[in-house]
Amino acid sequence: MNIKVEKSLVEIRYLLHSMENTTVKLHNELDKKLNEGEK
């Protein structure tokens, strides 16, 4: 496999992973706000 392509795939995977983490954090924040609003 082409080294350049492999490097790009690793970078894309890393980006997706960090985006996923950010999304999870946002969901958690939203859940907290919703829970606080219900009280």
XYZ file of N, CA and C in Angstrom:
117
model
N 0.844 -1.197 0.000
C 0.000 0.000 0.000
C 0.881 1.250 0.000
N 0.421 2.252 -0.698
C 1.159 3.510 -0.785
C 1.259 4.156 0.599
N 2.476 4.529 0.980
C 2.708 5.120 2.304
C 1.902 6.407 2.478
N 1.834 7.221 1.419
C 1.086 8.484 1.495
C -0.388 8.219 1.795
N -0.953 7.255 1.095
C -2.369 6.914 1.284
C -2.591 6.433 2.711
N -1.683 5.579 3.182
C -1.807 5.034 4.527
C -1.773 6.152 5.565
N -0.871 7.109 5.360
C -0.747 8.244 6.285
C -2.041 9.061 6.287
N -2.613 9.266 5.112
C -3.858 10.023 5.003
C -4.981 9.317 5.748
N -5.053 8.003 5.595
C -6.096 7.228 6.268
C -5.962 7.344 7.776
N -4.731 7.285 8.261
C -4.492 7.420 9.701
C -4.950 8.797 10.172
N -4.644 9.831 9.393
C -5.047 11.193 9.756
C -6.561 11.336 9.756
N -7.215 10.748 8.754
C -8.679 10.802 8.669
C -9.292 10.090 9.873
N -8.711 8.932 10.207
C -9.208 8.170 11.352
C -9.065 8.983 12.636
N -7.935 9.649 12.763
C -7.682 10.475 13.943
C -8.693 11.621 14.016
N -8.940 12.247 12.861
C -9.905 13.345 12.799
C -11.296 12.873 13.191
N -11.719 11.750 12.621
C -13.036 11.205 12.937
C -13.141 10.897 14.419
N -12.058 10.345 14.966
C -12.049 9.974 16.374
C -12.200 11.207 17.257
N -11.470 12.270 16.940
C -11.560 13.480 17.756
C -12.920 14.152 17.585
N -13.488 14.063 16.371
C -14.827 14.601 16.138
C -15.842 13.835 16.970
N -15.657 12.511 17.032
C -16.551 11.648 17.798
C -16.498 12.032 19.272
N -15.280 12.245 19.784
C -15.113 12.637 21.181
C -15.798 13.971 21.455
N -15.653 14.911 20.525
C -16.276 16.222 20.682
C -17.792 16.085 20.701
N -18.323 15.244 19.812
C -19.765 15.023 19.744
C -20.280 14.438 21.046
N -19.541 13.468 21.591
C -19.932 12.846 22.859
C -19.954 13.894 23.962
N -18.932 14.755 23.988
C -18.873 15.816 25.002
C -20.073 16.740 24.867
N -20.408 17.105 23.622
C -21.546 17.991 23.392
C -22.840 17.341 23.862
N -23.014 16.055 23.566
C -24.207 15.328 24.001
C -24.305 15.326 25.516
N -23.173 15.094 26.183
C -23.159 15.087 27.643
C -23.545 16.450 28.197
N -23.024 17.503 27.590
C -23.358 18.860 28.035
C -24.853 19.122 27.865
N -25.395 18.714 26.710
C -26.821 18.899 26.445
C -27.659 18.132 27.455
N -27.265 16.893 27.742
C -27.985 16.078 28.721
C -27.997 16.767 30.072
N -26.846 17.302 30.477
C -26.750 18.011 31.767
C -27.718 19.183 31.794
N -27.726 19.972 30.726
C -28.593 21.150 30.657
C -30.063 20.733 30.704
N -30.404 19.671 29.986
C -31.783 19.188 29.983
C -32.183 18.707 31.372
N -31.290 17.971 32.027
C -31.578 17.462 33.368
C -31.755 18.606 34.348
N -30.920 19.629 34.232
C -31.029 20.789 35.120
C -32.349 21.519 34.868
N -32.748 21.579 33.606
C -33.993 22.252 33.250
C -35.218 21.528 33.786
N -35.130 20.198 33.903
C -36.266 19.409 34.375
C -36.488 19.555 35.871
N -35.418 19.855 36.608
C -35.520 19.940 38.075
C -36.341 21.141 38.519
